[in-house]
């Protein structure tokens, strides 16, 4: 009766609590712990209770070498003293694997038991929410590799869990259309703004310039401050020509033909609240079958190496010059950027079309 009473008390505290025996079996978890680690079985190992990606049936095997969580409990059992550690762990929840970090204090209780208390459960919950947001953002990306009879390929590599770039490919009246957007900022705020762009951009609009103008009008309704803005490059690919428009996008559109590579630029303001009634224009350029069209964000051109040198538009042009197809360009671009700079300071996004 008293044991049930104590369990009820611990179950109601906001801190996440787990009690483990000397065989590293979880003998008790409270409601806060189960909310953070929704394991679908009972009588689990320490790893199983924390949804460990290693999925070991018992803790202490080969999969546990270097495990911060296992070592924290092991040290507490051996020293019979409280142990506080920062835990970095791969967990699997809702079918997704992600990295989490949290602080835990492991206290020996006697009788072959130790209690672990997670001190920053809120931080862990935020990490889980970020992983869910990352998963949702991934679902906003183009799903196929054909649009309007044109084959395309793309890359999207966010520098953080949540990115601020948005590539999109779709079809309007039988023509393939591509749009690439880069929002201000990074992280959660950038992710929210890119989700707005995804929802607000009019993919039924035949004119790229009109689609950007409509986006600008909807953006102004948000009444955001001047720190928030969006740059956009948009194209529509017809039978033998490309109609394009830009909004503050200073990275050129690249067109590879038999005669070389053309850099396409168009001066225009970004989508922002900096100007009243901004105007967006479009232009047309011809192409021939076998050409390749590329849209980029500045995360590509401004990628830096250890010396502080930028990959630049020239790096993208050199990559395109040795690529025979859109898919090959995207692969070469990813390889070249990886070899050029290890640490990303901005999102990397590119779309390429086989014309």
Short mmCIF file of N, CA and C in Angstrom, two decimals, residues 68-211:
data_model
loop_
_atom_site.label_atom_id
_atom_site.label_comp_id
_atom_site.label_asym_id
_atom_site.label_seq_id
_atom_site.Cartn_x
_atom_site.Cartn_y
_atom_site.Cartn_z
N UNK A 68 26.94 7.01 -23.06
CA UNK A 68 27.00 7.93 -21.92
C UNK A 68 25.99 7.51 -20.84
N UNK A 69 24.81 7.08 -21.27
CA UNK A 69 23.76 6.73 -20.31
C UNK A 69 24.13 5.47 -19.53
N UNK A 70 24.58 4.44 -20.24
CA UNK A 70 25.00 3.20 -19.57
C UNK A 70 26.13 3.48 -18.58
N UNK A 71 27.12 4.28 -19.02
CA UNK A 71 28.26 4.59 -18.15
C UNK A 71 27.84 5.36 -16.90
N UNK A 72 26.84 6.23 -17.02
CA UNK A 72 26.38 7.01 -15.86
C UNK A 72 25.80 6.08 -14.80
N UNK A 73 24.94 5.15 -15.21
CA UNK A 73 24.38 4.21 -14.24
C UNK A 73 25.45 3.25 -13.71
N UNK A 74 26.34 2.79 -14.59
CA UNK A 74 27.39 1.86 -14.16
C UNK A 74 28.29 2.51 -13.13
N UNK A 75 28.66 3.78 -13.34
CA UNK A 75 29.51 4.49 -12.38
C UNK A 75 28.79 4.69 -11.04
N UNK A 76 27.49 4.95 -11.09
CA UNK A 76 26.73 5.14 -9.85
C UNK A 76 26.64 3.84 -9.06
N UNK A 77 26.43 2.72 -9.76
CA UNK A 77 26.40 1.42 -9.08
C UNK A 77 27.76 1.10 -8.46
N UNK A 78 28.85 1.36 -9.19
CA UNK A 78 30.19 1.00 -8.72
C UNK A 78 30.65 1.89 -7.56
N UNK A 79 30.37 3.20 -7.66
CA UNK A 79 30.86 4.13 -6.64
C UNK A 79 29.89 4.28 -5.48
N UNK A 80 28.63 3.88 -5.70
CA UNK A 80 27.57 4.06 -4.70
C UNK A 80 27.43 5.54 -4.32
N UNK A 81 27.67 6.40 -5.31
CA UNK A 81 27.54 7.84 -5.12
C UNK A 81 26.74 8.42 -6.29
N UNK A 82 26.07 9.56 -6.07
CA UNK A 82 25.34 10.19 -7.18
C UNK A 82 26.29 10.58 -8.31
N UNK A 83 25.83 10.43 -9.53
CA UNK A 83 26.62 10.75 -10.72
C UNK A 83 25.76 11.64 -11.63
N UNK A 84 26.32 12.77 -12.06
CA UNK A 84 25.61 13.65 -12.99
C UNK A 84 26.36 13.68 -14.31
N UNK A 85 25.63 13.49 -15.39
CA UNK A 85 26.25 13.44 -16.71
C UNK A 85 25.38 14.15 -17.75
N UNK A 86 26.05 14.60 -18.82
CA UNK A 86 25.36 15.08 -20.01
C UNK A 86 25.28 13.92 -20.98
N UNK A 87 24.08 13.60 -21.43
CA UNK A 87 23.85 12.43 -22.27
C UNK A 87 23.62 12.85 -23.71
N UNK A 88 24.31 12.18 -24.62
CA UNK A 88 24.08 12.34 -26.06
C UNK A 88 23.69 10.98 -26.61
N UNK A 89 22.52 10.90 -27.17
CA UNK A 89 21.95 9.60 -27.49
C UNK A 89 21.16 9.63 -28.79
N UNK A 90 21.23 8.53 -29.54
CA UNK A 90 20.37 8.35 -30.71
C UNK A 90 19.14 7.56 -30.27
N UNK A 91 17.96 8.14 -30.49
CA UNK A 91 16.72 7.47 -30.10
C UNK A 91 15.81 7.34 -31.31
N UNK A 92 14.89 6.40 -31.22
CA UNK A 92 13.91 6.21 -32.28
C UNK A 92 12.51 6.34 -31.68
N UNK A 93 11.78 7.35 -32.12
CA UNK A 93 10.40 7.56 -31.70
C UNK A 93 9.56 7.89 -32.93
N UNK A 94 8.34 7.42 -32.94
CA UNK A 94 7.43 7.66 -34.07
C UNK A 94 8.04 7.20 -35.39
N UNK A 95 8.86 6.15 -35.32
CA UNK A 95 9.46 5.61 -36.53
C UNK A 95 10.63 6.42 -37.06
N UNK A 96 11.07 7.47 -36.33
CA UNK A 96 12.15 8.33 -36.79
C UNK A 96 13.34 8.24 -35.83
N UNK A 97 14.54 8.21 -36.40
CA UNK A 97 15.76 8.21 -35.58
C UNK A 97 16.30 9.63 -35.50
N UNK A 98 16.63 10.10 -34.30
CA UNK A 98 17.19 11.43 -34.16
C UNK A 98 18.10 11.51 -32.94
N UNK A 99 18.94 12.54 -32.92
CA UNK A 99 19.86 12.76 -31.81
C UNK A 99 19.19 13.63 -30.75
N UNK A 100 19.38 13.26 -29.49
CA UNK A 100 18.88 14.08 -28.39
C UNK A 100 20.01 14.25 -27.38
N UNK A 101 19.91 15.28 -26.57
CA UNK A 101 20.85 15.47 -25.48
C UNK A 101 20.08 15.95 -24.26
N UNK A 102 20.53 15.51 -23.09
CA UNK A 102 19.87 15.91 -21.85
C UNK A 102 20.81 15.64 -20.69
N UNK A 103 20.53 16.24 -19.54
CA UNK A 103 21.33 16.03 -18.33
C UNK A 103 20.59 15.08 -17.41
N UNK A 104 21.33 14.16 -16.80
CA UNK A 104 20.71 13.19 -15.90
C UNK A 104 21.55 13.06 -14.64
N UNK A 105 20.89 12.92 -13.51
CA UNK A 105 21.56 12.63 -12.24
C UNK A 105 21.11 11.25 -11.79
N UNK A 106 22.08 10.36 -11.61
CA UNK A 106 21.81 8.97 -11.21
C UNK A 106 22.16 8.83 -9.73
N UNK A 107 21.18 8.44 -8.92
CA UNK A 107 21.36 8.35 -7.47
C UNK A 107 21.14 6.92 -7.00
N UNK A 108 22.13 6.31 -6.32
CA UNK A 108 21.92 4.96 -5.76
C UNK A 108 20.84 4.98 -4.68
N UNK A 109 19.94 4.00 -4.73
CA UNK A 109 18.85 3.90 -3.75
C UNK A 109 19.08 2.79 -2.74
N UNK A 110 20.10 1.96 -2.99
CA UNK A 110 20.29 0.79 -2.15
C UNK A 110 19.46 -0.37 -2.68
N UNK A 111 19.78 -1.53 -2.21
CA UNK A 111 19.02 -2.71 -2.62
C UNK A 111 19.21 -3.04 -4.09
N UNK A 112 20.35 -2.60 -4.68
CA UNK A 112 20.62 -2.91 -6.08
C UNK A 112 19.82 -2.08 -7.05
N UNK A 113 19.42 -0.87 -6.64
CA UNK A 113 18.65 0.01 -7.51
C UNK A 113 19.30 1.39 -7.61
N UNK A 114 19.17 2.01 -8.77
CA UNK A 114 19.59 3.39 -8.97
C UNK A 114 18.46 4.15 -9.64
N UNK A 115 18.30 5.42 -9.27
CA UNK A 115 17.26 6.26 -9.85
C UNK A 115 17.91 7.35 -10.71
N UNK A 116 17.46 7.48 -11.94
CA UNK A 116 17.92 8.53 -12.83
C UNK A 116 16.87 9.61 -12.96
N UNK A 117 17.28 10.86 -12.77
CA UNK A 117 16.37 12.00 -12.89
C UNK A 117 16.88 12.92 -13.99
N UNK A 118 16.05 13.14 -15.01
CA UNK A 118 16.42 14.03 -16.10
C UNK A 118 16.11 15.45 -15.67
N UNK A 119 17.17 16.29 -15.64
CA UNK A 119 17.04 17.62 -15.08
C UNK A 119 16.48 18.64 -16.05
N UNK A 120 16.59 18.36 -17.36
CA UNK A 120 16.11 19.33 -18.35
C UNK A 120 15.19 18.65 -19.35
N UNK A 121 14.13 18.06 -18.80
CA UNK A 121 13.17 17.35 -19.66
C UNK A 121 12.56 18.29 -20.70
N UNK A 122 12.42 19.55 -20.33
CA UNK A 122 11.85 20.51 -21.29
C UNK A 122 12.75 20.65 -22.51
N UNK A 123 14.09 20.68 -22.27
CA UNK A 123 15.03 20.79 -23.38
C UNK A 123 14.92 19.58 -24.30
N UNK A 124 14.77 18.40 -23.71
CA UNK A 124 14.62 17.18 -24.50
C UNK A 124 13.33 17.23 -25.30
N UNK A 125 12.27 17.75 -24.70
CA UNK A 125 10.99 17.86 -25.40
C UNK A 125 11.12 18.80 -26.60
N UNK A 126 11.85 19.90 -26.41
CA UNK A 126 12.08 20.83 -27.52
C UNK A 126 12.84 20.13 -28.63
N UNK A 127 13.84 19.31 -28.27
CA UNK A 127 14.60 18.57 -29.29
C UNK A 127 13.69 17.64 -30.08
N UNK A 128 12.77 17.00 -29.38
CA UNK A 128 11.83 16.11 -30.08
C UNK A 128 10.92 16.90 -31.01
N UNK A 129 10.49 18.08 -30.56
CA UNK A 129 9.63 18.91 -31.41
C UNK A 129 10.38 19.37 -32.66
N UNK A 130 11.67 19.68 -32.49
CA UNK A 130 12.47 20.09 -33.64
C UNK A 130 12.60 18.95 -34.65
N UNK A 131 12.75 17.74 -34.15
CA UNK A 131 12.85 16.60 -35.06
C UNK A 131 11.54 16.39 -35.81
N UNK A 132 10.42 16.60 -35.11
CA UNK A 132 9.11 16.49 -35.78
C UNK A 132 8.97 17.56 -36.84
N UNK A 133 9.40 18.80 -36.51
CA UNK A 133 9.34 19.88 -37.49
C UNK A 133 10.24 19.59 -38.68
N UNK A 134 11.40 18.99 -38.43
CA UNK A 134 12.31 18.61 -39.52
C UNK A 134 11.66 17.60 -40.43
N UNK A 135 10.98 16.63 -39.84
CA UNK A 135 10.29 15.62 -40.64
C UNK A 135 9.19 16.24 -41.49
N UNK A 136 8.44 17.18 -40.91
CA UNK A 136 7.37 17.85 -41.66
C UNK A 136 7.97 18.66 -42.81
N UNK A 137 9.08 19.35 -42.53
CA UNK A 137 9.70 20.17 -43.57
C UNK A 137 10.19 19.30 -44.73
N UNK A 138 10.70 18.12 -44.42
CA UNK A 138 11.14 17.22 -45.47
C UNK A 138 9.99 16.83 -46.40
N UNK A 139 8.78 16.77 -45.84
CA UNK A 139 7.61 16.42 -46.65
C UNK A 139 7.19 17.55 -47.58
N UNK A 140 7.72 18.76 -47.37
CA UNK A 140 7.40 19.89 -48.24
C UNK A 140 8.26 19.90 -49.50
N UNK A 141 9.27 19.04 -49.55
CA UNK A 141 10.18 19.02 -50.69
C UNK A 141 9.54 18.30 -51.88
N UNK A 142 10.02 18.58 -53.10
CA UNK A 142 9.48 17.90 -54.28
C UNK A 142 9.55 16.38 -54.12
N UNK A 143 8.50 15.70 -54.54
CA UNK A 143 8.40 14.26 -54.30
C UNK A 143 8.89 13.42 -55.46
N UNK A 144 8.91 13.96 -56.69
CA UNK A 144 9.26 13.16 -57.86
C UNK A 144 10.51 13.66 -58.55
N UNK A 145 10.67 13.26 -59.82
CA UNK A 145 11.79 13.76 -60.61
C UNK A 145 11.38 14.11 -62.04
N UNK A 146 10.04 14.22 -62.28
CA UNK A 146 9.52 14.65 -63.58
C UNK A 146 8.44 15.70 -63.36
N UNK A 147 8.45 16.72 -64.24
CA UNK A 147 7.39 17.75 -64.22
C UNK A 147 7.27 18.32 -65.63
N UNK A 148 6.06 18.38 -66.14
CA UNK A 148 5.84 18.96 -67.46
C UNK A 148 6.68 18.31 -68.55
N UNK A 149 6.95 17.02 -68.44
CA UNK A 149 7.76 16.32 -69.42
C UNK A 149 9.25 16.56 -69.29
N UNK A 150 9.69 17.25 -68.24
CA UNK A 150 11.10 17.53 -68.03
C UNK A 150 11.59 16.78 -66.79
N UNK A 151 12.75 16.16 -66.95
CA UNK A 151 13.35 15.47 -65.81
C UNK A 151 14.15 16.47 -64.98
N UNK A 152 14.04 16.37 -63.67
CA UNK A 152 14.79 17.29 -62.81
C UNK A 152 15.41 16.54 -61.65
N UNK A 153 16.36 17.17 -61.01
CA UNK A 153 17.00 16.65 -59.81
C UNK A 153 17.29 17.83 -58.89
N UNK A 154 17.38 17.59 -57.61
CA UNK A 154 17.65 18.70 -56.69
C UNK A 154 18.40 18.20 -55.46
N UNK A 155 18.99 19.13 -54.74
CA UNK A 155 19.60 18.85 -53.45
C UNK A 155 19.13 19.89 -52.44
N UNK A 156 18.94 19.45 -51.21
CA UNK A 156 18.54 20.36 -50.13
C UNK A 156 19.25 19.88 -48.87
N UNK A 157 20.23 20.67 -48.40
CA UNK A 157 21.02 20.30 -47.22
C UNK A 157 20.96 21.46 -46.23
N UNK A 158 20.07 21.39 -45.23
CA UNK A 158 19.99 22.48 -44.25
C UNK A 158 21.19 22.47 -43.32
N UNK A 159 21.67 23.67 -42.94
CA UNK A 159 22.82 23.74 -42.03
C UNK A 159 22.41 23.46 -40.59
N UNK A 160 21.11 23.55 -40.30
CA UNK A 160 20.58 23.19 -38.99
C UNK A 160 19.45 22.19 -39.19
N UNK A 161 18.85 21.74 -38.09
CA UNK A 161 17.74 20.79 -38.22
C UNK A 161 16.62 21.36 -39.08
N UNK A 162 16.34 22.66 -38.90
CA UNK A 162 15.29 23.32 -39.66
C UNK A 162 15.93 24.30 -40.62
N UNK A 163 15.60 24.22 -41.90
CA UNK A 163 16.22 25.06 -42.90
C UNK A 163 15.34 26.22 -43.34
N UNK A 164 15.96 27.18 -44.03
CA UNK A 164 15.23 28.35 -44.52
C UNK A 164 15.15 28.42 -46.03
N UNK A 165 15.66 27.40 -46.72
CA UNK A 165 15.54 27.34 -48.18
C UNK A 165 14.32 26.52 -48.56
N UNK A 166 13.80 26.80 -49.76
CA UNK A 166 12.65 26.05 -50.24
C UNK A 166 12.77 25.80 -51.74
N UNK A 167 13.03 24.56 -52.16
CA UNK A 167 12.96 24.22 -53.58
C UNK A 167 11.58 23.65 -53.91
N UNK A 168 11.03 24.01 -55.06
CA UNK A 168 9.73 23.47 -55.44
C UNK A 168 9.68 23.31 -56.96
N UNK A 169 9.09 22.22 -57.42
CA UNK A 169 8.94 21.93 -58.84
C UNK A 169 7.51 21.45 -59.06
N UNK A 170 6.86 21.96 -60.10
CA UNK A 170 5.46 21.62 -60.34
C UNK A 170 5.14 21.86 -61.81
N UNK A 171 3.91 21.60 -62.21
CA UNK A 171 3.48 21.75 -63.60
C UNK A 171 2.30 22.71 -63.70
N UNK A 172 2.37 23.63 -64.66
CA UNK A 172 1.26 24.55 -64.95
C UNK A 172 0.96 24.49 -66.44
N UNK A 173 -0.25 24.12 -66.79
CA UNK A 173 -0.68 24.04 -68.21
C UNK A 173 0.31 23.26 -69.06
N UNK A 174 0.83 22.18 -68.52
CA UNK A 174 1.73 21.32 -69.26
C UNK A 174 3.17 21.75 -69.27
N UNK A 175 3.50 22.90 -68.67
CA UNK A 175 4.88 23.38 -68.61
C UNK A 175 5.49 23.12 -67.24
N UNK A 176 6.74 22.68 -67.25
CA UNK A 176 7.45 22.48 -66.00
C UNK A 176 7.82 23.83 -65.39
N UNK A 177 7.61 23.96 -64.09
CA UNK A 177 7.94 25.20 -63.38
C UNK A 177 8.83 24.89 -62.19
N UNK A 178 9.77 25.77 -61.93
CA UNK A 178 10.64 25.62 -60.77
C UNK A 178 10.71 26.91 -59.99
N UNK A 179 10.77 26.78 -58.67
CA UNK A 179 10.88 27.94 -57.80
C UNK A 179 11.86 27.61 -56.69
N UNK A 180 12.77 28.52 -56.42
CA UNK A 180 13.69 28.33 -55.31
C UNK A 180 13.67 29.60 -54.47
N UNK A 181 13.47 29.44 -53.17
CA UNK A 181 13.35 30.59 -52.27
C UNK A 181 14.35 30.45 -51.13
N UNK A 182 14.83 31.59 -50.66
CA UNK A 182 15.77 31.64 -49.55
C UNK A 182 15.27 32.71 -48.58
N UNK A 183 14.86 32.29 -47.39
CA UNK A 183 14.30 33.24 -46.43
C UNK A 183 15.39 33.73 -45.48
N UNK A 184 15.16 34.86 -44.88
CA UNK A 184 16.12 35.43 -43.94
C UNK A 184 16.18 34.59 -42.67
N UNK A 185 17.34 34.63 -42.03
CA UNK A 185 17.51 33.95 -40.77
C UNK A 185 17.79 32.47 -40.92
N UNK A 186 17.86 31.79 -39.77
CA UNK A 186 18.11 30.36 -39.73
C UNK A 186 17.27 29.75 -38.62
N UNK A 187 17.22 28.43 -38.60
CA UNK A 187 16.56 27.73 -37.52
C UNK A 187 15.05 27.79 -37.59
N UNK A 188 14.40 27.85 -36.42
CA UNK A 188 12.95 27.72 -36.32
C UNK A 188 12.24 28.85 -37.05
N UNK A 189 12.67 30.10 -36.84
CA UNK A 189 11.99 31.22 -37.48
C UNK A 189 12.07 31.11 -39.00
N UNK A 190 13.24 30.70 -39.52
CA UNK A 190 13.39 30.54 -40.96
C UNK A 190 12.51 29.40 -41.47
N UNK A 191 12.41 28.32 -40.69
CA UNK A 191 11.55 27.21 -41.09
C UNK A 191 10.09 27.62 -41.17
N UNK A 192 9.64 28.43 -40.22
CA UNK A 192 8.26 28.90 -40.24
C UNK A 192 8.01 29.79 -41.45
N UNK A 193 8.99 30.65 -41.77
CA UNK A 193 8.82 31.55 -42.92
C UNK A 193 8.85 30.77 -44.24
N UNK A 194 9.68 29.74 -44.33
CA UNK A 194 9.71 28.93 -45.54
C UNK A 194 8.41 28.15 -45.71
N UNK A 195 7.80 27.72 -44.59
CA UNK A 195 6.50 27.05 -44.67
C UNK A 195 5.43 28.02 -45.18
N UNK A 196 5.52 29.29 -44.76
CA UNK A 196 4.60 30.30 -45.27
C UNK A 196 4.76 30.45 -46.78
N UNK A 197 6.01 30.52 -47.26
CA UNK A 197 6.25 30.66 -48.70
C UNK A 197 5.66 29.47 -49.45
N UNK A 198 5.85 28.28 -48.91
CA UNK A 198 5.30 27.09 -49.55
C UNK A 198 3.79 27.19 -49.70
N UNK A 199 3.11 27.68 -48.67
CA UNK A 199 1.65 27.78 -48.70
C UNK A 199 1.17 28.97 -49.53
N UNK A 200 1.92 30.06 -49.52
CA UNK A 200 1.44 31.31 -50.15
C UNK A 200 1.81 31.42 -51.63
N UNK A 201 2.82 30.69 -52.07
CA UNK A 201 3.24 30.82 -53.46
C UNK A 201 2.18 30.19 -54.37
N UNK A 202 1.73 30.95 -55.36
CA UNK A 202 0.63 30.53 -56.24
C UNK A 202 1.15 29.65 -57.37
N UNK A 203 1.02 28.33 -57.21
CA UNK A 203 1.53 27.40 -58.21
C UNK A 203 0.55 27.19 -59.37
N UNK A 204 -0.57 27.88 -59.33
CA UNK A 204 -1.50 27.84 -60.46
C UNK A 204 -1.27 29.01 -61.42
N UNK A 205 -0.43 29.95 -60.99
CA UNK A 205 -0.16 31.14 -61.80
C UNK A 205 0.83 30.82 -62.92
N UNK A 206 0.44 31.11 -64.16
CA UNK A 206 1.27 30.80 -65.33
C UNK A 206 2.50 31.70 -65.41
N UNK A 207 2.36 32.94 -64.99
CA UNK A 207 3.45 33.91 -65.06
C UNK A 207 4.31 33.85 -63.80
N UNK A 208 5.63 33.57 -63.91
CA UNK A 208 6.50 33.59 -62.73
C UNK A 208 6.50 34.93 -62.01
N UNK A 209 6.51 36.04 -62.79
CA UNK A 209 6.53 37.36 -62.17
C UNK A 209 5.25 37.61 -61.38
N UNK A 210 4.12 37.18 -61.94
CA UNK A 210 2.84 37.37 -61.25
C UNK A 210 2.79 36.52 -59.99
N UNK A 211 3.33 35.31 -60.06
CA UNK A 211 3.35 34.45 -58.87
C UNK A 211 4.16 35.10 -57.76
#
